[in-house]
GROMACS .gro file of C-alpha atoms in nm:
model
  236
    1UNK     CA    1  10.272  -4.937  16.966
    2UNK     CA    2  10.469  -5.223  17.182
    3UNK     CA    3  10.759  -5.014  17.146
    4UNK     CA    4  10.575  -4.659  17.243
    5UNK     CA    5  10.432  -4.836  17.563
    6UNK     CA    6  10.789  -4.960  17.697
    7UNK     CA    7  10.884  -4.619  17.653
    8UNK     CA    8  10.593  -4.497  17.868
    9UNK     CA    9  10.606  -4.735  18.180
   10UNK     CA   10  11.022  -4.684  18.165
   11UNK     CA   11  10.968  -4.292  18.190
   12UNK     CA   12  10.755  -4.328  18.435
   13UNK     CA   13  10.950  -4.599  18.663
   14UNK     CA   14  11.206  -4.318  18.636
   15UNK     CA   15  11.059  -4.015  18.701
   16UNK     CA   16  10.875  -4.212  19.023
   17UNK     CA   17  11.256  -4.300  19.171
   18UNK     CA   18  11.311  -3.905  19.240
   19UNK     CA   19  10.954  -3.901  19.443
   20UNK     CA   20  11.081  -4.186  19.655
   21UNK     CA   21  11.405  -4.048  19.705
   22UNK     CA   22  11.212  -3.729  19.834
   23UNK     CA   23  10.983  -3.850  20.072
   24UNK     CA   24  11.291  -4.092  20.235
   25UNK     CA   25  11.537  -3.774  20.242
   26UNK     CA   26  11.260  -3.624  20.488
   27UNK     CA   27  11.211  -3.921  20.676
   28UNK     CA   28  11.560  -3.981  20.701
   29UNK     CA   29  11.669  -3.623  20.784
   30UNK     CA   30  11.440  -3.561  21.081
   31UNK     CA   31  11.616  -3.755  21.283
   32UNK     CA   32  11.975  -3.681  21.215
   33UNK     CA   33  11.929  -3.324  21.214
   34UNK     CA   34  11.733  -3.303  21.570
   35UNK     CA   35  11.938  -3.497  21.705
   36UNK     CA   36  12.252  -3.351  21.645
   37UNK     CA   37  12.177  -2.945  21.680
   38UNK     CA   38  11.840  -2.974  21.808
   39UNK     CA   39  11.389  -2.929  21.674
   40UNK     CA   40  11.491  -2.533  21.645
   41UNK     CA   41  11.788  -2.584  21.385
   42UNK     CA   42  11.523  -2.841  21.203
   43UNK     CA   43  11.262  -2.570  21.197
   44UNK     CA   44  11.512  -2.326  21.059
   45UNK     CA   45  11.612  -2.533  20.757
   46UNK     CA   46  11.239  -2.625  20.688
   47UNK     CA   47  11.165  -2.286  20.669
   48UNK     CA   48  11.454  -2.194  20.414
   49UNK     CA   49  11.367  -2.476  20.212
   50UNK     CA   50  11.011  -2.361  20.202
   51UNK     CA   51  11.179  -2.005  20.147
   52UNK     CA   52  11.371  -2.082  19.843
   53UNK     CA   53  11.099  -2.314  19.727
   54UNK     CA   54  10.908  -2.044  19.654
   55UNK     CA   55  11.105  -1.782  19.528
   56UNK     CA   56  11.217  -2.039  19.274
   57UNK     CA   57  10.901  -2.053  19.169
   58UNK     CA   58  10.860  -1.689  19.099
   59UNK     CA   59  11.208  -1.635  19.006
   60UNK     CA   60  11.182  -1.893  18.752
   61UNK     CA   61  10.920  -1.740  18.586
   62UNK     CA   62  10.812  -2.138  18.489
   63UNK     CA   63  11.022  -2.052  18.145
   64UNK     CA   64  11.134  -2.388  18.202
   65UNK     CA   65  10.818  -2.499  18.196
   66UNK     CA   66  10.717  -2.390  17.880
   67UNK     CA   67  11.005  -2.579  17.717
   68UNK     CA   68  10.760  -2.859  17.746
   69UNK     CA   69  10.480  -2.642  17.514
   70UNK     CA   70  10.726  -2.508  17.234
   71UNK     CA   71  11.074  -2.720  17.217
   72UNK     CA   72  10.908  -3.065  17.212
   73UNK     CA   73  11.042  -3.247  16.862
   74UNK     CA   74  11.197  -2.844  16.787
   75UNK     CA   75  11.470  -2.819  16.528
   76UNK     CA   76  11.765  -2.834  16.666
   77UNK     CA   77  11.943  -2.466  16.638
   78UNK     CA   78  11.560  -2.352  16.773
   79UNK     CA   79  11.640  -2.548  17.067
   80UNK     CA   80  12.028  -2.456  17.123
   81UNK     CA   81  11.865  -2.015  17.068
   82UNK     CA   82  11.573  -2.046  17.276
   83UNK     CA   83  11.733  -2.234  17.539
   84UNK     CA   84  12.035  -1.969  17.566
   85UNK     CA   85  11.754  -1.707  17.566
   86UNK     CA   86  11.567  -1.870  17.848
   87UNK     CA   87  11.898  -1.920  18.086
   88UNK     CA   88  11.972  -1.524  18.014
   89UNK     CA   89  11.602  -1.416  18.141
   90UNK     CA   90  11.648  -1.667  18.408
   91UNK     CA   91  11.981  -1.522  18.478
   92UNK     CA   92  11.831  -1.143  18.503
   93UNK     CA   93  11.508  -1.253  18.684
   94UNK     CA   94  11.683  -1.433  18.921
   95UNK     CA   95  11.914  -1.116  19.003
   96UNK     CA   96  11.632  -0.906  19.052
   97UNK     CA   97  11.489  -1.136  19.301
   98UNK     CA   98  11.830  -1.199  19.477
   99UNK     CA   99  11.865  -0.775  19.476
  100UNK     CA  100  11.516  -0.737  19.633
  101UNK     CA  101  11.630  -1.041  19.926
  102UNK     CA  102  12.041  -0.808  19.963
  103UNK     CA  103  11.744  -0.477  19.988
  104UNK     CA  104  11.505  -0.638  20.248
  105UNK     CA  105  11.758  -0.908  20.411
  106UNK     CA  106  11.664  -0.789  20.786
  107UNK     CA  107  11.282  -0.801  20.682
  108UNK     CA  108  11.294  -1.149  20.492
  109UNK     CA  109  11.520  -1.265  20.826
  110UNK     CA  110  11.252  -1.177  21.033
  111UNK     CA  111  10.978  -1.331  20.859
  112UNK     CA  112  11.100  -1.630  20.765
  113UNK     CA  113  11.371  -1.746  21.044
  114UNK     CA  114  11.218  -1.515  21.317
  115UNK     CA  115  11.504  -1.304  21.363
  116UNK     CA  116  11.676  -1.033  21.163
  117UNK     CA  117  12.029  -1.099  21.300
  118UNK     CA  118  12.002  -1.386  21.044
  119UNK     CA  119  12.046  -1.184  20.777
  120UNK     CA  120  12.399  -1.445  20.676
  121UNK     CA  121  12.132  -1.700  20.623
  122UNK     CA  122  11.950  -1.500  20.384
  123UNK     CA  123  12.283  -1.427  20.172
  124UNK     CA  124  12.341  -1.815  20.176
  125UNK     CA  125  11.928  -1.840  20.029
  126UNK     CA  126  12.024  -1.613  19.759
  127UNK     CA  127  12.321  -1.762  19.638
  128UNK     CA  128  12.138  -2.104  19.630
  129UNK     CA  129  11.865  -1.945  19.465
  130UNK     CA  130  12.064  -1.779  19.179
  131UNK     CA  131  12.268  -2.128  19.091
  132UNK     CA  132  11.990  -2.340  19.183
  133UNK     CA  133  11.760  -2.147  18.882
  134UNK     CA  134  12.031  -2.304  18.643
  135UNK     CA  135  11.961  -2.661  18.762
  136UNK     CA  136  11.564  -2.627  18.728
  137UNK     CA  137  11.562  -2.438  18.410
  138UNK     CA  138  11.828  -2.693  18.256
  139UNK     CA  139  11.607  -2.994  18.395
  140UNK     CA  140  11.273  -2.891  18.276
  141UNK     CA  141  11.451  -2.861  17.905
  142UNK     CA  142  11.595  -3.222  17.908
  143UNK     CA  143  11.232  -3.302  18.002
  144UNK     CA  144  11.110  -3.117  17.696
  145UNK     CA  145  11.393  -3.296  17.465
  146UNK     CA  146  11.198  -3.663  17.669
  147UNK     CA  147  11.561  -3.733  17.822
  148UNK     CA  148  11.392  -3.870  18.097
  149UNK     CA  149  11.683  -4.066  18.167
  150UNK     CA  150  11.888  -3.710  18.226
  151UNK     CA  151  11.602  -3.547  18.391
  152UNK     CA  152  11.518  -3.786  18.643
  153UNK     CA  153  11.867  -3.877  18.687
  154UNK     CA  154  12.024  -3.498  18.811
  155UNK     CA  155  11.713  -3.496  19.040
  156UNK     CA  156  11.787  -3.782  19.196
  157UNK     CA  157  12.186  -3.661  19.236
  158UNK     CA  158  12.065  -3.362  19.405
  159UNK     CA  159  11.832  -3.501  19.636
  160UNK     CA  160  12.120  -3.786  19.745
  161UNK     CA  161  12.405  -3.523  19.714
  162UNK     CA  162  12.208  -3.253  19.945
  163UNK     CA  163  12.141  -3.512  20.186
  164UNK     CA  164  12.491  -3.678  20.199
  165UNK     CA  165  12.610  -3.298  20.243
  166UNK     CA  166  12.347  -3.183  20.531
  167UNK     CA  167  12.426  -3.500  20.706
  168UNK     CA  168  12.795  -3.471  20.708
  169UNK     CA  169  12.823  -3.110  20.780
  170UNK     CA  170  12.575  -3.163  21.077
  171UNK     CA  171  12.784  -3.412  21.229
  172UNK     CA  172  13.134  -3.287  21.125
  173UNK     CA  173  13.035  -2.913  21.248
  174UNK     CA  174  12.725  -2.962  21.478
  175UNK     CA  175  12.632  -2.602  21.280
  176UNK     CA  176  12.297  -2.462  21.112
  177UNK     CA  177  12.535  -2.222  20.917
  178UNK     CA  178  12.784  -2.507  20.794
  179UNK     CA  179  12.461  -2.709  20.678
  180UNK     CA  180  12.410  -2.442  20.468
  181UNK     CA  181  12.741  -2.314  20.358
  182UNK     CA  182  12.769  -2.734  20.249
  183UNK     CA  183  12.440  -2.706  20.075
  184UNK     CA  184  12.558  -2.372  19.866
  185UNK     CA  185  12.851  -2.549  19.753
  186UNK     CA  186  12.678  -2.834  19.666
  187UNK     CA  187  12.461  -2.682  19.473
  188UNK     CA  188  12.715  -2.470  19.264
  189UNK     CA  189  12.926  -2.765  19.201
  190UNK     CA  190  12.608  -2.932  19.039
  191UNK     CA  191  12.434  -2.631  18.866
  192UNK     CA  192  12.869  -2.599  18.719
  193UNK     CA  193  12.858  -2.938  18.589
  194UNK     CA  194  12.497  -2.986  18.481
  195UNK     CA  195  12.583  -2.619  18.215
  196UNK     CA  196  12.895  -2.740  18.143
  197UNK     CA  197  12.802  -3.051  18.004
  198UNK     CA  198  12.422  -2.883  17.868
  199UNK     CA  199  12.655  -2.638  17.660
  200UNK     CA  200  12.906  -2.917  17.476
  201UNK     CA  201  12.588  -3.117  17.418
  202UNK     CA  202  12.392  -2.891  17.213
  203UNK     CA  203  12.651  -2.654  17.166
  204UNK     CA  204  12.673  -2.269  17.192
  205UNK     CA  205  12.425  -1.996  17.012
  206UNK     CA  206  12.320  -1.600  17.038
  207UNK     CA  207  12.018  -1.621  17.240
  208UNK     CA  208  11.680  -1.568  17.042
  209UNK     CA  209  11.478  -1.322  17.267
  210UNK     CA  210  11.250  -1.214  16.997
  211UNK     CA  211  11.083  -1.618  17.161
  212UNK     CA  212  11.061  -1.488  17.526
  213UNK     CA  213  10.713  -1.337  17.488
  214UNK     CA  214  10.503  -1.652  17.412
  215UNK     CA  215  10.699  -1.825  17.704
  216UNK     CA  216  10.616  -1.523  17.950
  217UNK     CA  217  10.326  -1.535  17.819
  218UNK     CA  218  10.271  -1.897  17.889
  219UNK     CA  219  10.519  -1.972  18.187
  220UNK     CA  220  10.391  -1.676  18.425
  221UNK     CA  221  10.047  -1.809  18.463
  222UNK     CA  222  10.194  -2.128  18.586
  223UNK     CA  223  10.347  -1.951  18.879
  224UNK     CA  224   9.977  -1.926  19.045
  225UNK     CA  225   9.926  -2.267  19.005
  226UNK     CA  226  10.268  -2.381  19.131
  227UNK     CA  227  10.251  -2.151  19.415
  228UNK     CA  228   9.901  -2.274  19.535
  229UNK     CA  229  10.073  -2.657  19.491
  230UNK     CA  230  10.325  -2.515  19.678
  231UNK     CA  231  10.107  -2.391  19.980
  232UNK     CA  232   9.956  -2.747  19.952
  233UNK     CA  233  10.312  -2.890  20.060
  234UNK     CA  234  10.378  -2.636  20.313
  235UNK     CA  235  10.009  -2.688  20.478
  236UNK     CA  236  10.064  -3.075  20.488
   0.00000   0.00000   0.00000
């Protein structure tokens, strides 16, 4: 019971230290970025964060969610299948949204960044997108497995790393696109290591897809209720 207990208030001192991390990234990236290329460029990244917030969300389909309803305490070859199955449907959902954002670049451009000449910008979204899905999908499984430790830990790397990365290519370049070229390459170097090290840990196995119906079936409900959390944020 003692030992249960410990276990709880750890996890939870080290889920809280990505939060924290969070809120002082904004704080602390407010200033730097106005500073240096001005309230517009700061307004422009906002809104591609928001951007790719959200078609994350969808993209995702919240599969990795719903590693926390069926791979909890799992055996472990039903963990190495289903997760291989749940990185390929991520892999095919995520083209299809990245296809739709190459079809409707000028459109998306002009919606979100107020211009369709910035179609490049909407390239650079879909790339970060489609290697960011890897990250999130692999995060939300070492959450399932309670590797808080893991979890907690890569989220705080990429919230340091992406602001160590923003920072330095806003001063080196004095550039919105080089802030976001840095961020893309950030962002593949991380999803690169975080599967590479995912795939010698549990290893290798043909994907069981005949398991992706009961987490459609319980992740894509979840994107409603993410996506009004997510117009929450955007409000505040």
């Amino acid at each position: 019971m003692v030992e249960r207990r410990t276990k709880f208030v750890r996890d939870f001192i080290i889920t809280t230290l990505p939060k924290l991390i969070g809120k002082a990234r904004g704080i602390i990236l407010i200033p730097v970025v106005t500073k240096v290329l001005g309230q517009e460029a700061y307004g422009i990244w906002t809104n591609f964060t928001v951007g790719l917030t959200l078609l994350s969300i969808i993209a995702s389909l919240s599969l990795g969610a719903a590693t926390n309803r069926f791979l909890v305490d799992a055996p472990e070859e039903q963990v190495r299948r289903e997760y291989w199955a749940i990185m390929a449907v991520t892999f095919v959902s995520g083209l299809i949204v990245v296809g739709l954002l190459g079809l409707f670049d000028d459109l998306f451009a002009a919606i979100v960044f107020d211009s369709a000449g910035e179609s490049e910008l909407v390239g650079i979204l879909a790339a970060v997108l489609l290697v960011s899905l890897f990250t999130r999908q692999s995060m939300q499984f070492y959450r399932s497995q309670r590797r808080m430790g893991i979890f907690a830990g890569v989220k705080s790397l990429r919230l340091v790393g992406e602001l160590l990365v923003i920072i330095a290519a806003a001063v080196q370049f004095e550039s919105i696109l080089a802030i976001f070229a840095s961020y893309l390459v950030f962002n593949v170097g991380l999803a690169t290591i975080l599967v590479i090290y995912t795939t010698i840990e549990i290893g290798i196995a043909r994907p069981d897809f005949g398991c992706i119906r009961k987490y459609i079936k319980f992740g894509v409900p979840l994107i409603a209720s993410a996506t009004m959390y997510w117009i929450v944020n955007v409000s505040d």
